[in-house]
XYZ file of C-alpha atoms in Angstrom:
188
model
C -0.034 -0.005 0.032
C 1.070 3.671 -0.535
C 1.258 4.134 3.341
C 3.651 1.155 3.725
C 5.756 2.434 0.939
C 5.941 6.028 2.642
C 6.850 4.465 6.066
C 9.606 2.338 4.360
C 11.162 5.373 2.670
C 10.974 7.536 5.675
C 12.178 4.799 7.981
C 15.124 3.560 5.805
C 18.544 4.030 7.263
C 19.756 5.585 3.711
C 19.202 8.881 2.164
C 16.746 8.984 -0.728
C 16.430 11.651 -3.398
C 14.347 11.753 -6.410
C 15.590 14.174 -9.379
C 13.737 15.348 -12.427
C 15.360 15.301 -15.926
C 17.191 18.544 -15.229
C 18.710 17.033 -12.121
C 16.566 19.186 -9.877
C 15.627 17.578 -6.603
C 11.942 16.853 -6.282
C 11.956 14.761 -3.079
C 14.210 13.807 -0.356
C 13.557 11.711 2.869
C 14.337 12.578 6.390
C 17.552 10.713 6.492
C 19.143 12.615 3.674
C 18.073 16.023 5.109
C 19.584 14.871 8.443
C 22.777 13.663 6.704
C 23.417 16.973 5.108
C 22.086 19.209 7.634
C 19.527 21.055 5.323
C 15.723 21.100 5.677
C 13.789 19.334 3.009
C 12.762 22.666 1.795
C 16.401 23.861 1.309
C 17.155 20.779 -0.753
C 14.054 20.428 -2.880
C 13.933 22.576 -6.032
C 17.784 22.596 -6.232
C 20.082 20.698 -8.036
C 22.023 18.171 -5.947
C 25.362 19.713 -7.144
C 24.444 22.847 -5.119
C 25.569 20.998 -2.022
C 29.090 19.857 -3.093
C 32.275 21.270 -4.566
C 33.062 21.702 -8.293
C 35.033 18.394 -8.680
C 32.133 16.357 -7.200
C 29.608 18.380 -9.176
C 31.531 17.489 -12.336
C 31.429 13.761 -11.361
C 27.661 13.967 -10.733
C 27.077 15.541 -14.021
C 28.945 12.645 -15.762
C 26.827 10.186 -14.016
C 23.503 12.050 -14.792
C 24.538 11.697 -18.486
C 24.829 7.976 -17.958
C 21.442 7.675 -16.309
C 19.941 9.834 -19.132
C 21.131 6.950 -21.434
C 19.249 4.362 -19.239
C 22.266 3.310 -16.988
C 22.126 2.807 -13.311
C 25.267 4.019 -11.733
C 27.093 3.731 -8.290
C 29.867 5.972 -7.284
C 31.457 7.611 -4.178
C 30.861 11.409 -3.737
C 31.383 13.965 -1.073
C 28.675 16.439 -0.265
C 29.231 19.498 2.112
C 27.319 19.626 5.211
C 25.402 22.798 5.925
C 27.989 23.298 8.676
C 30.830 23.191 6.139
C 32.320 19.694 6.851
C 32.481 16.913 4.296
C 30.014 14.024 4.249
C 31.302 11.104 2.222
C 28.709 8.997 0.676
C 28.095 6.023 -1.646
C 25.579 7.025 -4.166
C 23.440 4.460 -6.152
C 21.270 6.110 -8.764
C 18.671 4.642 -11.164
C 16.824 6.251 -13.998
C 12.972 6.417 -13.730
C 11.815 4.893 -17.020
C 8.226 5.688 -18.267
C 6.173 3.145 -20.090
C 7.196 4.665 -23.484
C 10.806 4.110 -22.344
C 11.466 7.761 -21.920
C 13.474 8.898 -18.797
C 11.603 10.903 -16.456
C 14.292 11.559 -13.987
C 16.089 9.377 -11.429
C 16.163 8.319 -7.873
C 19.188 8.032 -5.714
C 19.880 5.835 -2.651
C 22.561 7.515 -0.590
C 24.677 5.890 2.058
C 26.829 7.916 4.435
C 30.246 6.463 4.621
C 31.915 9.294 6.470
C 32.812 7.162 9.607
C 34.433 4.502 7.385
C 36.361 7.025 5.384
C 37.524 8.676 8.688
C 38.619 5.409 10.019
C 40.503 4.612 6.721
C 42.393 8.125 7.104
C 43.240 7.456 10.658
C 44.596 4.027 9.640
C 46.740 5.634 6.905
C 47.934 8.159 9.395
C 48.824 5.470 11.855
C 50.682 3.364 9.301
C 52.588 6.402 8.194
C 53.746 7.041 11.831
C 54.712 3.389 12.323
C 56.651 3.573 8.879
C 58.435 6.661 10.186
C 59.429 4.981 13.420
C 60.526 1.690 11.832
C 62.588 3.310 9.032
C 64.595 5.297 11.575
C 65.448 2.240 13.816
C 69.117 1.052 13.434
C 68.010 -2.575 12.996
C 66.376 -4.667 10.033
C 62.717 -5.432 10.381
C 60.669 -7.693 8.132
C 57.233 -9.141 8.448
C 56.415 -12.371 6.764
C 52.776 -13.485 7.061
C 51.187 -17.030 7.169
C 50.959 -16.811 3.414
C 54.852 -16.696 3.455
C 54.895 -13.367 1.717
C 56.526 -10.125 2.849
C 53.928 -7.687 4.328
C 56.227 -5.213 5.685
C 59.974 -4.214 5.709
C 61.904 -1.296 6.990
C 64.493 0.892 5.353
C 67.531 -1.097 6.939
C 65.991 -4.391 5.655
C 65.514 -3.159 2.293
C 69.042 -1.693 1.942
C 70.571 -4.903 3.271
C 68.898 -7.078 0.541
C 69.318 -4.350 -2.119
C 65.663 -4.004 -3.087
C 63.017 -1.470 -2.606
C 59.910 -1.899 -0.412
C 57.834 -2.168 -3.406
C 59.904 -4.752 -5.107
C 59.471 -7.077 -2.186
C 55.956 -6.242 -0.995
C 53.738 -9.300 -1.170
C 56.477 -11.376 -2.777
C 56.961 -15.054 -1.481
C 59.932 -15.084 1.017
C 61.096 -18.238 -1.066
C 61.201 -16.316 -4.306
C 63.049 -13.555 -2.615
C 65.652 -15.747 -1.103
C 66.114 -17.646 -4.265
C 66.786 -14.436 -6.132
C 69.287 -13.142 -3.434
C 71.167 -16.446 -3.353
C 71.318 -16.599 -7.186
C 72.764 -13.095 -7.288
C 75.315 -13.948 -4.596
C 76.385 -17.066 -6.652
C 77.013 -14.648 -9.604
C 79.245 -12.400 -7.429
C 77.021 -9.419 -7.149
């Protein structure tokens, strides 16, 4: 029934937006309004690109062209919250197709992935700090996983074996040692 449909749309944990053929927003649910910090009235009757920077707006325009060709699209995007901070989302958009096969607009399900992006950035920062500390140690470090591949090595280890970090990352330790032994036998 229509009531159940409305309840589903309003209670879902994802943002939902409907756009016309000019990419003007004609509907948003409460979750999207909450996600971006704007009221429904502030979002409706505006292009969704009004709520992001130029690079993200260009990406949306490319995706809109694909939807106008009848293609569904899924991509990452960054909105700007009303209070000025980024809101990272995964946007899945599908064209609304009429019975005569014409495109009437599109609807988008928008998942907030800001927390995931922030965790990923914190992990990258932590890895960079660990790399800085280990590269400045006066000893060789190498981590070999259960898969018997090199997962980590520091600068001293790389200098000792004469290979860069990139050359040995995810390389089998057997391949690595065979290569080193072969070079030693040749007098290198």
